[in-house]
Structures are given as C-alpha cells and as structure tokens.
XYZ file of N, CA and C in Angstrom:
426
model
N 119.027 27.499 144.348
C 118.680 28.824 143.903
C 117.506 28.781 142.910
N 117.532 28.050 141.928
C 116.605 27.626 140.660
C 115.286 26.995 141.755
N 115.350 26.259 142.548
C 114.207 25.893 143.291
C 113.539 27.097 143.767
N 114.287 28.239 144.329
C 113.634 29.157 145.631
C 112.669 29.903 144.346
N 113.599 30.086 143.177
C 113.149 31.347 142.488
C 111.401 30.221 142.150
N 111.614 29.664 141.361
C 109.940 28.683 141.320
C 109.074 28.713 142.236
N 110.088 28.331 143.778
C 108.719 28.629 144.939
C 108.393 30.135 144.538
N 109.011 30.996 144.634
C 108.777 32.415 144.223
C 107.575 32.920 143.339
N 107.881 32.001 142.432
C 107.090 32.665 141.071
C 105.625 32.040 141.548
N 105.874 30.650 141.965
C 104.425 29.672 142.281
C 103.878 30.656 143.067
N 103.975 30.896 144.238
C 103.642 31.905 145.267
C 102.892 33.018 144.729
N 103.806 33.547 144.094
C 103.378 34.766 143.152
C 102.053 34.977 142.629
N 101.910 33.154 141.625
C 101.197 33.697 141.265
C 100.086 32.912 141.663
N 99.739 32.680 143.050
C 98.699 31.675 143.694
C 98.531 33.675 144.246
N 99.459 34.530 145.023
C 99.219 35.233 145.679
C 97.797 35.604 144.723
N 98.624 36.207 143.563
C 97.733 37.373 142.494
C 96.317 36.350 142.048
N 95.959 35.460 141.865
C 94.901 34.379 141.219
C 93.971 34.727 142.653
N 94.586 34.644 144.220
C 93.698 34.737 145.052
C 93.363 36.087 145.389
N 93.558 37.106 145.345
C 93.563 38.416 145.184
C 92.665 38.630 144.346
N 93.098 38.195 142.668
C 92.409 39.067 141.908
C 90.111 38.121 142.028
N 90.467 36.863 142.078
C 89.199 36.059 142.899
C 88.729 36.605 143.511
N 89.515 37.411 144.607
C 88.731 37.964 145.765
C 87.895 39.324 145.746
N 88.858 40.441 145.070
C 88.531 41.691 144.574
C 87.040 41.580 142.974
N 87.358 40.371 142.976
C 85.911 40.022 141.932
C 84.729 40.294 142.696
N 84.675 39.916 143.774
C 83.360 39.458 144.766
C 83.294 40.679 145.618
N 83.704 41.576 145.335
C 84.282 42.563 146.392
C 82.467 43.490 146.275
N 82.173 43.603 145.072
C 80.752 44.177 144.712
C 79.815 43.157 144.029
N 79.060 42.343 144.947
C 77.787 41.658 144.498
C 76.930 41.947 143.368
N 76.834 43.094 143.439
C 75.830 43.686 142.206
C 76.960 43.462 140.894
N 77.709 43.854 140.697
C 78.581 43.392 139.805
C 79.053 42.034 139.396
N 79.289 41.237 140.024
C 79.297 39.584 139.823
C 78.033 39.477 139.505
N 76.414 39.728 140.113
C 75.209 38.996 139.575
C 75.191 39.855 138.125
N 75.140 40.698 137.681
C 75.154 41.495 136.237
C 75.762 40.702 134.881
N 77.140 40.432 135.977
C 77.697 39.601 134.961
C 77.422 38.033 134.994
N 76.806 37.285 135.681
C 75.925 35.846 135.775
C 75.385 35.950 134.589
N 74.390 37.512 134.474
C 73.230 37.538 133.910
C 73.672 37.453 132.772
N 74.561 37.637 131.801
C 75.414 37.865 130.942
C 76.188 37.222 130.550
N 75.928 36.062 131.113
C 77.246 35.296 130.764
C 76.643 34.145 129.930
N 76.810 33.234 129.075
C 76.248 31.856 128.144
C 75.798 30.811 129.557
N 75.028 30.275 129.637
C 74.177 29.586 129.876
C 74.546 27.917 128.996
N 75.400 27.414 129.862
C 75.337 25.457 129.489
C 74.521 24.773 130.072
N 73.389 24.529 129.621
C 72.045 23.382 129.965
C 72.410 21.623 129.682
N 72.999 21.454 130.975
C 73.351 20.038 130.823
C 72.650 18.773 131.100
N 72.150 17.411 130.863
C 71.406 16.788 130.813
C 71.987 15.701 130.857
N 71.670 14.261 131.778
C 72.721 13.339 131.524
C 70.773 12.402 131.692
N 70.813 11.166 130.709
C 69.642 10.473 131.022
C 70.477 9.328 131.005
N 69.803 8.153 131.915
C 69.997 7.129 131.687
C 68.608 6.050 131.256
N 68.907 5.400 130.341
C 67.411 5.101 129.446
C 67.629 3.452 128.895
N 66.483 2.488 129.867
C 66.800 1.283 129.561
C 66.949 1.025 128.445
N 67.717 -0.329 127.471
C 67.846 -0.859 126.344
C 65.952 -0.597 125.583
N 65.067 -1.525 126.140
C 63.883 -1.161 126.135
C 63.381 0.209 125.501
N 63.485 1.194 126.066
C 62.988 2.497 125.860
C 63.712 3.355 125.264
N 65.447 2.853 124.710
C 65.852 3.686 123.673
C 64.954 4.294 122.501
N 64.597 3.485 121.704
C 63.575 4.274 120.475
C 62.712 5.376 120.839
N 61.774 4.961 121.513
C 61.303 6.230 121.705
C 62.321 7.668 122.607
N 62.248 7.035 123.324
C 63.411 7.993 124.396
C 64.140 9.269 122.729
N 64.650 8.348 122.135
C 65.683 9.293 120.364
C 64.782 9.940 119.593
N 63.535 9.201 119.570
C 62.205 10.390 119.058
C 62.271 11.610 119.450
N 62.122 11.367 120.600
C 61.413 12.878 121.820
C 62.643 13.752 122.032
N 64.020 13.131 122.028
C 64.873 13.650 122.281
C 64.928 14.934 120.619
N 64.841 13.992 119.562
C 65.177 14.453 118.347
C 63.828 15.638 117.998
N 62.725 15.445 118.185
C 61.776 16.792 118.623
C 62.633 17.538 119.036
N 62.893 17.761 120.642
C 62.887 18.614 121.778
C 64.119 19.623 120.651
N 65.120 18.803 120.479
C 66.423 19.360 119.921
C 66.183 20.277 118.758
N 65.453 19.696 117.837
C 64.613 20.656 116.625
C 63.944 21.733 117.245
N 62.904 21.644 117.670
C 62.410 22.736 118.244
C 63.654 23.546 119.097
N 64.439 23.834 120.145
C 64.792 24.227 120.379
C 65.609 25.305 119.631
N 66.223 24.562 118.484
C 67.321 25.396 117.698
C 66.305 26.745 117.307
N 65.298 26.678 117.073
C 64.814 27.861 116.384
C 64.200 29.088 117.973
N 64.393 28.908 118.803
C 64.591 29.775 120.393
C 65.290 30.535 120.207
N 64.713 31.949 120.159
C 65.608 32.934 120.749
C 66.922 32.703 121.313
N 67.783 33.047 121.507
C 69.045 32.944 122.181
C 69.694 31.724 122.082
N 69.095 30.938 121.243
C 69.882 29.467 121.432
C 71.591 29.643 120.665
N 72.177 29.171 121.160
C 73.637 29.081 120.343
C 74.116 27.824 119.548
N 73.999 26.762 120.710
C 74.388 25.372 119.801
C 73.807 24.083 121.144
N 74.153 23.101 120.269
C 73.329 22.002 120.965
C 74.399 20.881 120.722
N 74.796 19.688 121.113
C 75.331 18.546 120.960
C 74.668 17.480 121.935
N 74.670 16.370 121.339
C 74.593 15.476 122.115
C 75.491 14.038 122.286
N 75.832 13.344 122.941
C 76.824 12.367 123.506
C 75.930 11.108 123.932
N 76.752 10.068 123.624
C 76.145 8.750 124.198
C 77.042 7.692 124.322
N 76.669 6.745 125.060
C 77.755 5.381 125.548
C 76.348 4.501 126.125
N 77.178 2.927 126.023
C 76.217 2.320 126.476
C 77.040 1.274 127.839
N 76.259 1.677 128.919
C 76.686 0.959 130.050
C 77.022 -0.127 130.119
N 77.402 -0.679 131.782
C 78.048 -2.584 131.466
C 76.545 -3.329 131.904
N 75.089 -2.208 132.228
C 74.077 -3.186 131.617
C 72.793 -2.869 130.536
N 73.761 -2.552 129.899
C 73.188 -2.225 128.478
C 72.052 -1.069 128.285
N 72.461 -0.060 129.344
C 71.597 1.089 129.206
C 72.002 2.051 128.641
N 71.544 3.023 127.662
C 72.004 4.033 126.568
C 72.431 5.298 128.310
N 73.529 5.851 127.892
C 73.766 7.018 129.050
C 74.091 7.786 127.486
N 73.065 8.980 128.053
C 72.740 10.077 126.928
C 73.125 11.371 127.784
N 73.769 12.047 127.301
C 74.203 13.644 127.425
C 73.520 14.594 126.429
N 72.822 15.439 126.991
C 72.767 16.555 126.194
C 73.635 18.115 126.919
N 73.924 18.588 125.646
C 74.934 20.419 125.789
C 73.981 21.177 125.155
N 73.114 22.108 125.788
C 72.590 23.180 124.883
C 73.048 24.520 125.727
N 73.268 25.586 124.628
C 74.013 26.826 125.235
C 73.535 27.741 125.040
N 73.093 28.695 125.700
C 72.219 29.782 125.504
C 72.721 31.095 126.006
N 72.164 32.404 125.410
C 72.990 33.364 125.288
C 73.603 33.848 126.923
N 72.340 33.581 127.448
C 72.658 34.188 128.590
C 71.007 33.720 129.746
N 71.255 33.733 131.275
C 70.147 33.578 131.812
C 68.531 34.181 131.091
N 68.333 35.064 131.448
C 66.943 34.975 130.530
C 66.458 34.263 129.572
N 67.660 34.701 128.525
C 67.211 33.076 127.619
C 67.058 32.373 128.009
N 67.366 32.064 128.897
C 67.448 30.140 128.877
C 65.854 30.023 129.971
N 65.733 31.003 130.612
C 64.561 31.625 131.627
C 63.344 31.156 130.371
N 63.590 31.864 129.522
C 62.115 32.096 128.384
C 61.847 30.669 127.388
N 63.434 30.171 127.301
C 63.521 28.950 126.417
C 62.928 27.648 127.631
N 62.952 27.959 128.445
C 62.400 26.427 129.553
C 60.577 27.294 129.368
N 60.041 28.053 129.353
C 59.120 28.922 129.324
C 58.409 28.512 128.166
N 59.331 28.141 126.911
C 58.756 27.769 125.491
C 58.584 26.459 125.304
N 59.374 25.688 126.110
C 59.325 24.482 125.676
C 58.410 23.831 126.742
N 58.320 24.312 127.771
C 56.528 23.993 128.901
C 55.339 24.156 127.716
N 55.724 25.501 127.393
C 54.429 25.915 126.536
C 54.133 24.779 124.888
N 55.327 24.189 124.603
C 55.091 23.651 123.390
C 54.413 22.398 123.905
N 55.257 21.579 125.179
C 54.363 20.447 125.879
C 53.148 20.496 125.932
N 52.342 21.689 126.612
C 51.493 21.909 126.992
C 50.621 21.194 125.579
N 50.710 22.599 124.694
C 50.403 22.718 123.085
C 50.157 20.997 122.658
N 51.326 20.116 123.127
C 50.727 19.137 122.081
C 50.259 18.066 123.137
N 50.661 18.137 124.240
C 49.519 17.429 125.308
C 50.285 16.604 126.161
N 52.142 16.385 125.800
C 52.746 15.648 126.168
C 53.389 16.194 127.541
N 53.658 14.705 128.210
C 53.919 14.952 129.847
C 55.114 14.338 129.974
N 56.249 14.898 129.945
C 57.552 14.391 130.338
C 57.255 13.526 131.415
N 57.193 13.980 133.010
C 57.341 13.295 133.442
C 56.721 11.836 133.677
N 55.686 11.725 132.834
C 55.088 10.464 132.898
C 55.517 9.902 132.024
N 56.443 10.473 130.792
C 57.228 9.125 129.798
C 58.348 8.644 130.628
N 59.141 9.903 131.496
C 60.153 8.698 131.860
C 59.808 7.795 133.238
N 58.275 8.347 133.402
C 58.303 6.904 134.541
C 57.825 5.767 133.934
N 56.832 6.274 132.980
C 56.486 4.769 131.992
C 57.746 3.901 131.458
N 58.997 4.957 130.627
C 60.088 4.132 130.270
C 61.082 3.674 131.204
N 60.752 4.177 132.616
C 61.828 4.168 133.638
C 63.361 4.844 133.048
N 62.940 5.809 133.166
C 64.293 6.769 132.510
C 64.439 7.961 133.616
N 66.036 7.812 133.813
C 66.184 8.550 135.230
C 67.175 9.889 134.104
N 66.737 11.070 134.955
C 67.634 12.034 134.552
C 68.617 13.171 135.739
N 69.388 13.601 135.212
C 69.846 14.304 136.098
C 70.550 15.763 135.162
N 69.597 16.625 135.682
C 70.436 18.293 135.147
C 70.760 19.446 135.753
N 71.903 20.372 135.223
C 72.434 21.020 135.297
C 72.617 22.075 134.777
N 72.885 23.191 134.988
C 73.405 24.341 134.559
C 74.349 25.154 134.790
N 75.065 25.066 133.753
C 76.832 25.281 134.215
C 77.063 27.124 133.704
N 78.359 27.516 133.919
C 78.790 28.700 133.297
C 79.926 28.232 133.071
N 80.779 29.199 131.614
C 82.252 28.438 131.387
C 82.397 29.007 133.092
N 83.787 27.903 132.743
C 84.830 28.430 134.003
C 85.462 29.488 133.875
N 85.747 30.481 134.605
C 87.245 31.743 134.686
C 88.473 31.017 134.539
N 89.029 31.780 133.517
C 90.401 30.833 133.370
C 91.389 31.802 134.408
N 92.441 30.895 134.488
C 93.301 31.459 135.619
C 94.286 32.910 135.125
C-alpha cells in the first residue's frame, strides 16, 4: 500500500514538472523575453602550459579588473587545479545582468583590445593555450 501511494505521488509529480515544462514553451515570444532577462554565466575553462602560466595570470588579472567596472557586471570568480601533466586548468565565472549586457561587455572588451593593440588570439597560440567557452543560464528548479 505504502509502495503504490509513492508510485502515486512520483507520477504525480513527474506528471505536473512535464506539463508545467511544456505549457512554458507553449508561447515563444515569451520564453525568448525571458532569455533576455535572465543573468548571463560567461564560462571559460583554459588549459595553459606550466611554461606560460605567468603571463597567461597577467592578462587574465587585466581582463578581470577591467571587466568589474562594465555595465551590468555582477560578480566574477575564478578556479584552478593543476593537471597529471603539470598544466594550470583555469576556470573563469563572470555573471552578467542579462543578454545585452553581456552583448555590449564582449563589445567593450574587443574595443579595449583593440585600444591597447593586444591580440588574444595570437597569445594563446604563441603560449599554446587552448580554451573552451560557454554561456550558461541558472537552471529552472523543479
């Protein structure tokens, strides 16, 4: 009896979680409104030989300064570990209010490159530094 009622409730509430998911999407214009609106997680994972750490923490420690003072910026962290061959694996979290921001803040920080003459992509092929990014939204909780 104690089993059925659990399948019951489980059921229940997989029914209502897929329902209420579904009736979300039900108006497009309404889900993109709220995209637009929603915080913005700019995620960044580098991997950066032993070699090219120092500088690699320079440029990083710029980019991060400058950023904080951006329109819409919220907060920033960064994370690190060092691999089993001794390469720094660097994370960056920066969070921004919402798409546009983050639209105008990639917009500012081209423009500050520009400004001082520096070329990302030719430091990390000089340091051989591979990156990989992302842009997340929180998740919907259930």
């Amino acid at each position: 009896m104690k089993t059925n009622i659990l399948i019951g409730i489980v059921f229940l509430t997989l029914f209502n979680y897929r329902t209420n998911a579904q009736s979300s999407r039900i108006n497009p214009e309404i889900e993109t409104k709220k995209s637009e609106t929603m915080q913005q997680i700019f995620i960044d994972q580098f991997i950066v030989p032993e070699k090219s750490k120092q500088e690699f923490l320079e440029r990083v420690q710029i980019n991060r300064n400058f950023i904080k003072h951006l329109d819409g910026f919220i907060n920033d962290n960064a994370y690190e570990r060092t691999d089993e061959n001794g390469n720094l694996i660097y994370i960056t979290i920066a969070v921004w209010e919402n798409e546009m921001v983050l639209k105008n803040a990639k917009e500012a920080v081209q423009a500050y490159y520009k400004k001082e003459g520096f070329n990302i992509s030719e430091m990390f092929a000089r340091l051989n530094i591979t990156m990989e990014r992302n842009i997340y939204k929180e998740a919907i909780k259930p």
